JSON list of C-alpha atoms in Angstrom, two decimals:
[
{"chain": "A", "resi": 176, "resn": "ASP", "atom": "CA", "xyz": [-12.31, -10.23, -4.62]},
{"chain": "A", "resi": 177, "resn": "ILE", "atom": "CA", "xyz": [-8.80, -12.04, -4.31]},
{"chain": "A", "resi": 178, "resn": "GLN", "atom": "CA", "xyz": [-7.68, -12.46, -0.58]},
{"chain": "A", "resi": 179, "resn": "MET", "atom": "CA", "xyz": [-4.17, -12.31, 0.43]},
{"chain": "A", "resi": 180, "resn": "THR", "atom": "CA", "xyz": [-3.14, -14.72, 3.44]},
{"chain": "A", "resi": 181, "resn": "GLN", "atom": "CA", "xyz": [0.41, -14.32, 4.78]},
{"chain": "A", "resi": 182, "resn": "SER", "atom": "CA", "xyz": [2.00, -16.52, 7.23]},
{"chain": "A", "resi": 183, "resn": "PRO", "atom": "CA", "xyz": [3.61, -16.45, 9.69]},
{"chain": "A", "resi": 184, "resn": "SER", "atom": "CA", "xyz": [1.98, -13.27, 11.39]},
{"chain": "A", "resi": 185, "resn": "THR", "atom": "CA", "xyz": [5.08, -12.96, 13.72]},
{"chain": "A", "resi": 186, "resn": "LEU", "atom": "CA", "xyz": [8.59, -14.28, 13.31]},
{"chain": "A", "resi": 187, "resn": "SER", "atom": "CA", "xyz": [11.37, -14.21, 15.97]},
{"chain": "A", "resi": 188, "resn": "ALA", "atom": "CA", "xyz": [14.69, -14.35, 14.39]},
{"chain": "A", "resi": 189, "resn": "SER", "atom": "CA", "xyz": [18.26, -13.49, 15.36]},
{"chain": "A", "resi": 190, "resn": "VAL", "atom": "CA", "xyz": [20.72, -11.27, 13.52]},
{"chain": "A", "resi": 191, "resn": "GLY", "atom": "CA", "xyz": [22.31, -13.78, 10.38]},
{"chain": "A", "resi": 192, "resn": "ASP", "atom": "CA", "xyz": [19.21, -15.96, 10.23]},
{"chain": "A", "resi": 193, "resn": "ARG", "atom": "CA", "xyz": [17.41, -16.78, 7.04]},
{"chain": "A", "resi": 194, "resn": "VAL", "atom": "CA", "xyz": [13.91, -15.82, 7.06]},
{"chain": "A", "resi": 195, "resn": "THR", "atom": "CA", "xyz": [11.11, -16.73, 4.65]},
{"chain": "A", "resi": 196, "resn": "ILE", "atom": "CA", "xyz": [7.77, -15.19, 4.56]},
{"chain": "A", "resi": 197, "resn": "THR", "atom": "CA", "xyz": [4.98, -16.97, 2.66]},
{"chain": "A", "resi": 198, "resn": "CYS", "atom": "CA", "xyz": [2.03, -15.08, 1.03]},
{"chain": "A", "resi": 199, "resn": "ARG", "atom": "CA", "xyz": [-0.83, -16.76, -0.69]},
{"chain": "A", "resi": 200, "resn": "ALA", "atom": "CA", "xyz": [-3.78, -15.52, -3.02]},
{"chain": "A", "resi": 201, "resn": "SER", "atom": "CA", "xyz": [-6.99, -16.93, -3.10]},
{"chain": "A", "resi": 202, "resn": "GLN", "atom": "CA", "xyz": [-6.95, -17.21, -6.97]},
{"chain": "A", "resi": 203, "resn": "SER", "atom": "CA", "xyz": [-4.14, -16.78, -9.28]},
{"chain": "A", "resi": 204, "resn": "ILE", "atom": "CA", "xyz": [-2.38, -13.54, -9.61]},
{"chain": "A", "resi": 205, "resn": "SER", "atom": "CA", "xyz": [0.25, -14.86, -12.01]},
{"chain": "A", "resi": 206, "resn": "SER", "atom": "CA", "xyz": [3.37, -12.66, -11.23]},
{"chain": "A", "resi": 207, "resn": "TRP", "atom": "CA", "xyz": [1.59, -9.41, -9.95]},
{"chain": "A", "resi": 208, "resn": "LEU", "atom": "CA", "xyz": [2.82, -9.38, -6.29]},
{"chain": "A", "resi": 209, "resn": "ALA", "atom": "CA", "xyz": [5.06, -6.99, -4.43]},
{"chain": "A", "resi": 210, "resn": "TRP", "atom": "CA", "xyz": [6.23, -6.85, -1.10]},
{"chain": "A", "resi": 211, "resn": "TYR", "atom": "CA", "xyz": [6.72, -3.66, 1.31]},
{"chain": "A", "resi": 212, "resn": "GLN", "atom": "CA", "xyz": [8.53, -3.09, 4.44]},
{"chain": "A", "resi": 213, "resn": "GLN", "atom": "CA", "xyz": [7.16, -0.79, 7.13]},
{"chain": "A", "resi": 214, "resn": "LYS", "atom": "CA", "xyz": [8.98, 0.26, 10.08]},
{"chain": "A", "resi": 215, "resn": "PRO", "atom": "CA", "xyz": [7.15, 2.14, 13.16]},
{"chain": "A", "resi": 216, "resn": "GLY", "atom": "CA", "xyz": [5.96, 5.54, 12.53]},
{"chain": "A", "resi": 217, "resn": "LYS", "atom": "CA", "xyz": [6.85, 5.19, 8.76]},
{"chain": "A", "resi": 218, "resn": "ALA", "atom": "CA", "xyz": [5.06, 4.98, 5.61]},
{"chain": "A", "resi": 219, "resn": "PRO", "atom": "CA", "xyz": [5.43, 1.56, 3.85]},
{"chain": "A", "resi": 220, "resn": "GLN", "atom": "CA", "xyz": [8.57, 1.29, 1.43]},
{"chain": "A", "resi": 221, "resn": "LEU", "atom": "CA", "xyz": [8.34, -0.86, -1.66]},
{"chain": "A", "resi": 222, "resn": "LEU", "atom": "CA", "xyz": [11.00, -3.98, -1.52]},
{"chain": "A", "resi": 223, "resn": "ILE", "atom": "CA", "xyz": [10.03, -6.18, -4.43]},
{"chain": "A", "resi": 224, "resn": "TYR", "atom": "CA", "xyz": [7.61, -5.79, -7.19]},
{"chain": "A", "resi": 225, "resn": "LYS", "atom": "CA", "xyz": [6.53, -8.34, -9.88]},
{"chain": "A", "resi": 226, "resn": "THR", "atom": "CA", "xyz": [7.30, -11.27, -7.37]},
{"chain": "A", "resi": 227, "resn": "SER", "atom": "CA", "xyz": [10.93, -11.06, -7.72]},
{"chain": "A", "resi": 228, "resn": "ASN", "atom": "CA", "xyz": [12.47, -7.67, -8.95]},
{"chain": "A", "resi": 229, "resn": "LEU", "atom": "CA", "xyz": [14.27, -5.52, -6.48]},
{"chain": "A", "resi": 230, "resn": "GLU", "atom": "CA", "xyz": [13.37, -2.03, -6.23]},
{"chain": "A", "resi": 231, "resn": "SER", "atom": "CA", "xyz": [16.31, 0.37, -6.51]},
{"chain": "A", "resi": 232, "resn": "GLY", "atom": "CA", "xyz": [18.46, 0.75, -3.56]},
{"chain": "A", "resi": 233, "resn": "VAL", "atom": "CA", "xyz": [17.09, -2.45, -1.96]},
{"chain": "A", "resi": 234, "resn": "PRO", "atom": "CA", "xyz": [19.82, -4.71, -0.38]},
{"chain": "A", "resi": 235, "resn": "SER", "atom": "CA", "xyz": [20.32, -8.29, -2.43]},
{"chain": "A", "resi": 236, "resn": "ARG", "atom": "CA", "xyz": [19.93, -10.12, 0.91]},
{"chain": "A", "resi": 237, "resn": "PHE", "atom": "CA", "xyz": [16.21, -9.76, 0.01]},
{"chain": "A", "resi": 238, "resn": "SER", "atom": "CA", "xyz": [14.44, -11.83, -2.46]},
{"chain": "A", "resi": 239, "resn": "GLY", "atom": "CA", "xyz": [11.27, -12.83, -3.88]},
{"chain": "A", "resi": 240, "resn": "SER", "atom": "CA", "xyz": [9.83, -15.94, -5.54]},
{"chain": "A", "resi": 241, "resn": "GLY", "atom": "CA", "xyz": [6.72, -17.56, -6.76]},
{"chain": "A", "resi": 242, "resn": "SER", "atom": "CA", "xyz": [3.93, -17.61, -9.28]},
{"chain": "A", "resi": 243, "resn": "GLY", "atom": "CA", "xyz": [0.14, -18.19, -9.45]},
{"chain": "A", "resi": 244, "resn": "THR", "atom": "CA", "xyz": [-1.15, -18.27, -5.64]},
{"chain": "A", "resi": 245, "resn": "GLU", "atom": "CA", "xyz": [1.72, -18.85, -3.57]},
{"chain": "A", "resi": 246, "resn": "PHE", "atom": "CA", "xyz": [4.89, -16.66, -3.05]},
{"chain": "A", "resi": 247, "resn": "THR", "atom": "CA", "xyz": [7.76, -16.08, -0.66]},
{"chain": "A", "resi": 248, "resn": "LEU", "atom": "CA", "xyz": [9.83, -13.24, 0.64]},
{"chain": "A", "resi": 249, "resn": "THR", "atom": "CA", "xyz": [13.16, -14.36, 1.85]},
{"chain": "A", "resi": 250, "resn": "ILE", "atom": "CA", "xyz": [15.84, -12.27, 3.86]},
{"chain": "A", "resi": 251, "resn": "SER", "atom": "CA", "xyz": [19.16, -14.50, 3.25]},
{"chain": "A", "resi": 252, "resn": "SER", "atom": "CA", "xyz": [20.88, -13.00, 6.49]},
{"chain": "A", "resi": 253, "resn": "LEU", "atom": "CA", "xyz": [18.83, -10.96, 8.57]},
{"chain": "A", "resi": 254, "resn": "GLN", "atom": "CA", "xyz": [20.38, -7.39, 9.58]},
{"chain": "A", "resi": 255, "resn": "PRO", "atom": "CA", "xyz": [19.21, -5.23, 12.51]},
{"chain": "A", "resi": 256, "resn": "ASP", "atom": "CA", "xyz": [17.33, -2.76, 10.08]},
{"chain": "A", "resi": 257, "resn": "ASP", "atom": "CA", "xyz": [15.50, -5.30, 8.82]},
{"chain": "A", "resi": 258, "resn": "PHE", "atom": "CA", "xyz": [13.47, -5.91, 11.94]},
{"chain": "A", "resi": 259, "resn": "ALA", "atom": "CA", "xyz": [10.04, -4.61, 10.65]},
{"chain": "A", "resi": 260, "resn": "THR", "atom": "CA", "xyz": [6.69, -5.56, 9.69]},
{"chain": "A", "resi": 261, "resn": "TYR", "atom": "CA", "xyz": [6.56, -7.04, 6.14]},
{"chain": "A", "resi": 262, "resn": "TYR", "atom": "CA", "xyz": [3.17, -6.72, 3.82]},
{"chain": "A", "resi": 263, "resn": "CYS", "atom": "CA", "xyz": [2.48, -8.63, 0.35]},
{"chain": "A", "resi": 264, "resn": "GLN", "atom": "CA", "xyz": [-0.16, -7.13, -2.26]},
{"chain": "A", "resi": 265, "resn": "GLN", "atom": "CA", "xyz": [-1.67, -8.29, -5.07]},
{"chain": "A", "resi": 266, "resn": "TYR", "atom": "CA", "xyz": [-2.25, -5.77, -7.91]},
{"chain": "A", "resi": 267, "resn": "SER", "atom": "CA", "xyz": [-3.22, -8.53, -10.59]},
{"chain": "A", "resi": 268, "resn": "THR", "atom": "CA", "xyz": [-6.90, -6.67, -10.66]},
{"chain": "A", "resi": 269, "resn": "TYR", "atom": "CA", "xyz": [-8.85, -4.23, -8.63]},
{"chain": "A", "resi": 270, "resn": "PRO", "atom": "CA", "xyz": [-9.88, -4.21, -5.86]},
{"chain": "A", "resi": 271, "resn": "LEU", "atom": "CA", "xyz": [-6.28, -4.46, -4.69]},
{"chain": "A", "resi": 272, "resn": "ALA", "atom": "CA", "xyz": [-5.25, -6.42, -1.71]},
{"chain": "A", "resi": 273, "resn": "PHE", "atom": "CA", "xyz": [-2.65, -6.56, 1.15]},
{"chain": "A", "resi": 274, "resn": "GLY", "atom": "CA", "xyz": [-1.97, -9.54, 3.18]},
{"chain": "A", "resi": 275, "resn": "GLN", "atom": "CA", "xyz": [-2.05, -8.80, 7.23]},
{"chain": "A", "resi": 276, "resn": "GLY", "atom": "CA", "xyz": [1.59, -8.38, 7.53]},
{"chain": "A", "resi": 277, "resn": "THR", "atom": "CA", "xyz": [4.34, -10.24, 9.24]},
{"chain": "A", "resi": 278, "resn": "LYS", "atom": "CA", "xyz": [6.32, -8.76, 12.22]},
{"chain": "A", "resi": 279, "resn": "VAL", "atom": "CA", "xyz": [9.93, -10.05, 12.17]},
{"chain": "A", "resi": 280, "resn": "GLU", "atom": "CA", "xyz": [11.03, -9.20, 15.68]},
{"chain": "A", "resi": 281, "resn": "ILE", "atom": "CA", "xyz": [13.93, -10.36, 17.73]},
{"chain": "B", "resi": 119, "resn": "GLU", "atom": "CA", "xyz": [12.29, 14.41, -6.33]},
{"chain": "B", "resi": 120, "resn": "VAL", "atom": "CA", "xyz": [9.00, 12.62, -6.32]},
{"chain": "B", "resi": 121, "resn": "GLN", "atom": "CA", "xyz": [6.76, 13.65, -3.22]},
{"chain": "B", "resi": 122, "resn": "LEU", "atom": "CA", "xyz": [3.28, 12.97, -2.20]},
{"chain": "B", "resi": 123, "resn": "VAL", "atom": "CA", "xyz": [1.85, 14.97, 0.56]},
{"chain": "B", "resi": 124, "resn": "GLU", "atom": "CA", "xyz": [-1.16, 14.37, 2.21]},
{"chain": "B", "resi": 125, "resn": "SER", "atom": "CA", "xyz": [-3.01, 16.82, 4.15]},
{"chain": "B", "resi": 126, "resn": "GLY", "atom": "CA", "xyz": [-6.77, 17.41, 5.74]},
{"chain": "B", "resi": 127, "resn": "GLY", "atom": "CA", "xyz": [-6.77, 14.90, 8.26]},
{"chain": "B", "resi": 128, "resn": "GLY", "atom": "CA", "xyz": [-8.12, 15.74, 12.10]},
{"chain": "B", "resi": 129, "resn": "LEU", "atom": "CA", "xyz": [-10.67, 15.34, 14.42]},
{"chain": "B", "resi": 130, "resn": "VAL", "atom": "CA", "xyz": [-13.99, 14.87, 13.58]},
{"chain": "B", "resi": 131, "resn": "GLN", "atom": "CA", "xyz": [-17.26, 13.75, 15.21]},
{"chain": "B", "resi": 132, "resn": "PRO", "atom": "CA", "xyz": [-18.82, 10.55, 14.47]},
{"chain": "B", "resi": 133, "resn": "GLY", "atom": "CA", "xyz": [-21.23, 10.99, 11.21]},
{"chain": "B", "resi": 134, "resn": "GLY", "atom": "CA", "xyz": [-19.20, 13.89, 9.98]},
{"chain": "B", "resi": 135, "resn": "SER", "atom": "CA", "xyz": [-17.14, 14.27, 6.55]},
{"chain": "B", "resi": 136, "resn": "LEU", "atom": "CA", "xyz": [-13.72, 14.99, 5.77]},
{"chain": "B", "resi": 137, "resn": "ARG", "atom": "CA", "xyz": [-11.68, 15.88, 2.76]},
{"chain": "B", "resi": 138, "resn": "LEU", "atom": "CA", "xyz": [-8.29, 14.50, 2.49]},
{"chain": "B", "resi": 139, "resn": "SER", "atom": "CA", "xyz": [-5.91, 15.81, -0.36]},
{"chain": "B", "resi": 140, "resn": "CYS", "atom": "CA", "xyz": [-2.76, 14.39, -1.91]},
{"chain": "B", "resi": 141, "resn": "ALA", "atom": "CA", "xyz": [-0.38, 17.01, -3.44]},
{"chain": "B", "resi": 142, "resn": "ALA", "atom": "CA", "xyz": [2.03, 15.45, -5.99]},
{"chain": "B", "resi": 143, "resn": "SER", "atom": "CA", "xyz": [5.28, 16.81, -7.28]},
{"chain": "B", "resi": 144, "resn": "GLY", "atom": "CA", "xyz": [8.38, 15.42, -8.89]},
{"chain": "B", "resi": 145, "resn": "PHE", "atom": "CA", "xyz": [6.87, 13.46, -11.86]},
{"chain": "B", "resi": 146, "resn": "THR", "atom": "CA", "xyz": [4.30, 13.60, -14.89]},
{"chain": "B", "resi": 147, "resn": "PHE", "atom": "CA", "xyz": [1.27, 13.12, -12.55]},
{"chain": "B", "resi": 148, "resn": "ARG", "atom": "CA", "xyz": [-1.06, 12.88, -15.27]},
{"chain": "B", "resi": 149, "resn": "SER", "atom": "CA", "xyz": [0.36, 9.69, -16.21]},
{"chain": "B", "resi": 150, "resn": "TYR", "atom": "CA", "xyz": [0.09, 7.78, -12.96]},
{"chain": "B", "resi": 151, "resn": "ASP", "atom": "CA", "xyz": [-2.66, 6.02, -10.68]},
{"chain": "B", "resi": 152, "resn": "ILE", "atom": "CA", "xyz": [-2.86, 7.52, -7.40]},
{"chain": "B", "resi": 153, "resn": "GLN", "atom": "CA", "xyz": [-3.79, 5.38, -4.34]},
{"chain": "B", "resi": 154, "resn": "TRP", "atom": "CA", "xyz": [-5.24, 5.73, -0.99]},
{"chain": "B", "resi": 155, "resn": "VAL", "atom": "CA", "xyz": [-4.38, 3.19, 1.77]},
{"chain": "B", "resi": 156, "resn": "ARG", "atom": "CA", "xyz": [-5.31, 3.41, 5.53]},
{"chain": "B", "resi": 157, "resn": "GLN", "atom": "CA", "xyz": [-3.74, 1.86, 8.77]},
{"chain": "B", "resi": 158, "resn": "ALA", "atom": "CA", "xyz": [-5.51, 1.73, 12.02]},
{"chain": "B", "resi": 159, "resn": "ALA", "atom": "CA", "xyz": [-3.23, 1.87, 15.05]},
{"chain": "B", "resi": 160, "resn": "GLY", "atom": "CA", "xyz": [-1.41, -1.67, 15.38]},
{"chain": "B", "resi": 161, "resn": "LYS", "atom": "CA", "xyz": [-3.28, -2.86, 12.43]},
{"chain": "B", "resi": 162, "resn": "GLY", "atom": "CA", "xyz": [-2.43, -4.01, 8.72]},
{"chain": "B", "resi": 163, "resn": "LEU", "atom": "CA", "xyz": [-2.34, -1.96, 5.49]},
{"chain": "B", "resi": 164, "resn": "GLU", "atom": "CA", "xyz": [-6.04, -1.69, 4.02]},
{"chain": "B", "resi": 165, "resn": "TRP", "atom": "CA", "xyz": [-6.39, -0.28, 0.21]},
{"chain": "B", "resi": 166, "resn": "VAL", "atom": "CA", "xyz": [-9.47, 1.98, 0.13]},
{"chain": "B", "resi": 167, "resn": "SER", "atom": "CA", "xyz": [-9.36, 3.79, -3.20]},
{"chain": "B", "resi": 168, "resn": "GLY", "atom": "CA", "xyz": [-7.67, 4.43, -6.26]},
{"chain": "B", "resi": 169, "resn": "ILE", "atom": "CA", "xyz": [-7.99, 6.73, -9.62]},
{"chain": "B", "resi": 170, "resn": "GLY", "atom": "CA", "xyz": [-6.38, 6.50, -13.03]},
{"chain": "B", "resi": 171, "resn": "PRO", "atom": "CA", "xyz": [-5.10, 9.04, -14.99]},
{"chain": "B", "resi": 172, "resn": "SER", "atom": "CA", "xyz": [-8.41, 10.25, -16.60]},
{"chain": "B", "resi": 173, "resn": "GLY", "atom": "CA", "xyz": [-10.15, 10.08, -13.33]},
{"chain": "B", "resi": 174, "resn": "ASP", "atom": "CA", "xyz": [-11.62, 6.52, -13.30]},
{"chain": "B", "resi": 175, "resn": "PRO", "atom": "CA", "xyz": [-12.19, 5.51, -9.81]},
{"chain": "B", "resi": 176, "resn": "TYR", "atom": "CA", "xyz": [-11.55, 2.16, -8.13]},
{"chain": "B", "resi": 177, "resn": "TYR", "atom": "CA", "xyz": [-13.07, 1.15, -4.68]},
{"chain": "B", "resi": 178, "resn": "PRO", "atom": "CA", "xyz": [-13.09, -2.17, -2.71]},
{"chain": "B", "resi": 179, "resn": "GLY", "atom": "CA", "xyz": [-15.73, -4.70, -3.38]},
{"chain": "B", "resi": 180, "resn": "SER", "atom": "CA", "xyz": [-18.89, -3.93, -4.99]},
{"chain": "B", "resi": 181, "resn": "VAL", "atom": "CA", "xyz": [-19.79, -0.81, -2.84]},
{"chain": "B", "resi": 182, "resn": "ARG", "atom": "CA", "xyz": [-18.33, 2.52, -2.82]},
{"chain": "B", "resi": 183, "resn": "GLY", "atom": "CA", "xyz": [-18.86, 2.81, 1.00]},
{"chain": "B", "resi": 184, "resn": "PRO", "atom": "CA", "xyz": [-18.26, 6.14, 2.53]},
{"chain": "B", "resi": 185, "resn": "PHE", "atom": "CA", "xyz": [-15.14, 7.06, -0.08]},
{"chain": "B", "resi": 186, "resn": "THR", "atom": "CA", "xyz": [-15.34, 9.42, -3.19]},
{"chain": "B", "resi": 187, "resn": "ILE", "atom": "CA", "xyz": [-12.08, 9.82, -4.82]},
{"chain": "B", "resi": 188, "resn": "SER", "atom": "CA", "xyz": [-11.45, 12.57, -7.62]},
{"chain": "B", "resi": 189, "resn": "ARG", "atom": "CA", "xyz": [-8.49, 14.13, -9.14]},
{"chain": "B", "resi": 190, "resn": "ASP", "atom": "CA", "xyz": [-7.36, 17.54, -10.53]},
{"chain": "B", "resi": 191, "resn": "ASN", "atom": "CA", "xyz": [-4.59, 17.09, -12.93]},
{"chain": "B", "resi": 192, "resn": "ALA", "atom": "CA", "xyz": [-3.88, 20.86, -13.38]},
{"chain": "B", "resi": 193, "resn": "LYS", "atom": "CA", "xyz": [-3.32, 20.78, -9.50]},
{"chain": "B", "resi": 194, "resn": "ASN", "atom": "CA", "xyz": [-1.55, 17.63, -9.50]},
{"chain": "B", "resi": 195, "resn": "SER", "atom": "CA", "xyz": [-3.82, 16.64, -6.71]},
{"chain": "B", "resi": 196, "resn": "VAL", "atom": "CA", "xyz": [-6.11, 13.83, -5.78]},
{"chain": "B", "resi": 197, "resn": "TYR", "atom": "CA", "xyz": [-8.89, 13.99, -3.30]},
{"chain": "B", "resi": 198, "resn": "LEU", "atom": "CA", "xyz": [-10.57, 11.61, -0.93]},
{"chain": "B", "resi": 199, "resn": "GLN", "atom": "CA", "xyz": [-13.90, 12.44, 0.48]},
{"chain": "B", "resi": 200, "resn": "ILE", "atom": "CA", "xyz": [-14.98, 10.26, 3.54]},
{"chain": "B", "resi": 201, "resn": "ASN", "atom": "CA", "xyz": [-18.73, 10.72, 4.68]},
{"chain": "B", "resi": 202, "resn": "THR", "atom": "CA", "xyz": [-20.61, 9.47, 7.42]},
{"chain": "B", "resi": 203, "resn": "LEU", "atom": "CA", "xyz": [-17.29, 8.84, 9.39]},
{"chain": "B", "resi": 204, "resn": "ARG", "atom": "CA", "xyz": [-17.19, 6.14, 12.11]},
{"chain": "B", "resi": 205, "resn": "ALA", "atom": "CA", "xyz": [-15.01, 5.35, 14.95]},
{"chain": "B", "resi": 206, "resn": "GLY", "atom": "CA", "xyz": [-13.56, 2.37, 12.54]},
{"chain": "B", "resi": 207, "resn": "ASP", "atom": "CA", "xyz": [-12.42, 4.74, 10.05]},
{"chain": "B", "resi": 208, "resn": "THR", "atom": "CA", "xyz": [-9.90, 6.28, 12.47]},
{"chain": "B", "resi": 209, "resn": "ALA", "atom": "CA", "xyz": [-6.28, 5.54, 11.00]},
{"chain": "B", "resi": 210, "resn": "ILE", "atom": "CA", "xyz": [-3.34, 7.06, 9.22]},
{"chain": "B", "resi": 211, "resn": "TYR", "atom": "CA", "xyz": [-4.34, 7.66, 5.57]},
{"chain": "B", "resi": 212, "resn": "TYR", "atom": "CA", "xyz": [-1.57, 7.31, 2.93]},
{"chain": "B", "resi": 213, "resn": "CYS", "atom": "CA", "xyz": [-1.56, 8.25, -0.53]},
{"chain": "B", "resi": 214, "resn": "ALA", "atom": "CA", "xyz": [0.86, 6.32, -3.02]},
{"chain": "B", "resi": 215, "resn": "ARG", "atom": "CA", "xyz": [1.81, 6.54, -6.56]},
{"chain": "B", "resi": 216, "resn": "SER", "atom": "CA", "xyz": [1.57, 3.48, -9.14]},
{"chain": "B", "resi": 217, "resn": "MET", "atom": "CA", "xyz": [1.85, 3.12, -12.61]},
{"chain": "B", "resi": 218, "resn": "SER", "atom": "CA", "xyz": [-1.33, 3.03, -14.55]},
{"chain": "B", "resi": 219, "resn": "SER", "atom": "CA", "xyz": [-1.48, -0.25, -16.98]},
{"chain": "B", "resi": 220, "resn": "ALA", "atom": "CA", "xyz": [-4.07, -1.56, -19.56]},
{"chain": "B", "resi": 221, "resn": "SER", "atom": "CA", "xyz": [-5.39, -3.82, -17.29]},
{"chain": "B", "resi": 222, "resn": "GLY", "atom": "CA", "xyz": [-5.23, -2.34, -13.63]},
{"chain": "B", "resi": 223, "resn": "THR", "atom": "CA", "xyz": [-2.01, -0.96, -12.17]},
{"chain": "B", "resi": 224, "resn": "TYR", "atom": "CA", "xyz": [1.41, -1.75, -10.86]},
{"chain": "B", "resi": 225, "resn": "GLN", "atom": "CA", "xyz": [3.26, -1.75, -7.70]},
{"chain": "B", "resi": 226, "resn": "PHE", "atom": "CA", "xyz": [3.27, 1.41, -5.23]},
{"chain": "B", "resi": 227, "resn": "ASP", "atom": "CA", "xyz": [6.56, 2.88, -5.64]},
{"chain": "B", "resi": 228, "resn": "TYR", "atom": "CA", "xyz": [6.42, 6.04, -3.59]},
{"chain": "B", "resi": 229, "resn": "TRP", "atom": "CA", "xyz": [4.12, 7.12, -0.76]},
{"chain": "B", "resi": 230, "resn": "GLY", "atom": "CA", "xyz": [3.50, 10.20, 1.55]},
{"chain": "B", "resi": 231, "resn": "GLN", "atom": "CA", "xyz": [3.93, 10.29, 4.89]},
{"chain": "B", "resi": 232, "resn": "GLY", "atom": "CA", "xyz": [0.27, 9.81, 5.73]},
{"chain": "B", "resi": 233, "resn": "THR", "atom": "CA", "xyz": [-2.31, 12.12, 7.71]},
{"chain": "B", "resi": 234, "resn": "LEU", "atom": "CA", "xyz": [-4.02, 10.81, 10.97]},
{"chain": "B", "resi": 235, "resn": "VAL", "atom": "CA", "xyz": [-7.88, 10.80, 10.95]},
{"chain": "B", "resi": 236, "resn": "THR", "atom": "CA", "xyz": [-9.53, 10.62, 14.20]},
{"chain": "B", "resi": 237, "resn": "VAL", "atom": "CA", "xyz": [-13.29, 9.85, 14.67]},
{"chain": "B", "resi": 238, "resn": "SER", "atom": "CA", "xyz": [-14.40, 10.66, 18.08]},
{"chain": "B", "resi": 239, "resn": "SER", "atom": "CA", "xyz": [-17.00, 12.68, 20.08]}
]
């Protein structure tokens, strides 16, 4: 089974900061990686799919990159609405797997 | 409008069983995989099961564990049967939609609001 490891687990940042979250897969997943944002009490929402494709309606300050086993999510200028928890997910093959999450806090 | 609505959660005693439902609308249901993801309080997301358009089930690892997934395309619904519930199964259970592919599935583009399962005596 493929394991997903995110870092850091928690990230303290300020409005306007550039933020980068890393996700590593235990084996190659090509580009089959998604990123989700989750706010307290809400269901996760898709941000990015296939490593770098922005879901409709997602602000352009979000971007994704990587391939194989190492991936990053970047927020170019952190906004108040971006304080949330972010999860990566591999969908290269079943069983599917999520990273453990990165909480972005003030 | 795409909608996924979970139901069937509640309080159940250890060792008991539950059947969760996910009712879908607003899209061609039989063309999509449906996934179940759970989240314990204060914890991360855990994929627990998925099902393809024709009913092919997917489970974590090589052991199905306490979960059995099924679907009824005539009713646009997916079901998750959970047996022998333990305290560790206490979580919010979400269903989500993903497009099916030849080799697996794609990203989860729509999620339901979740249903809470509490296992306690």
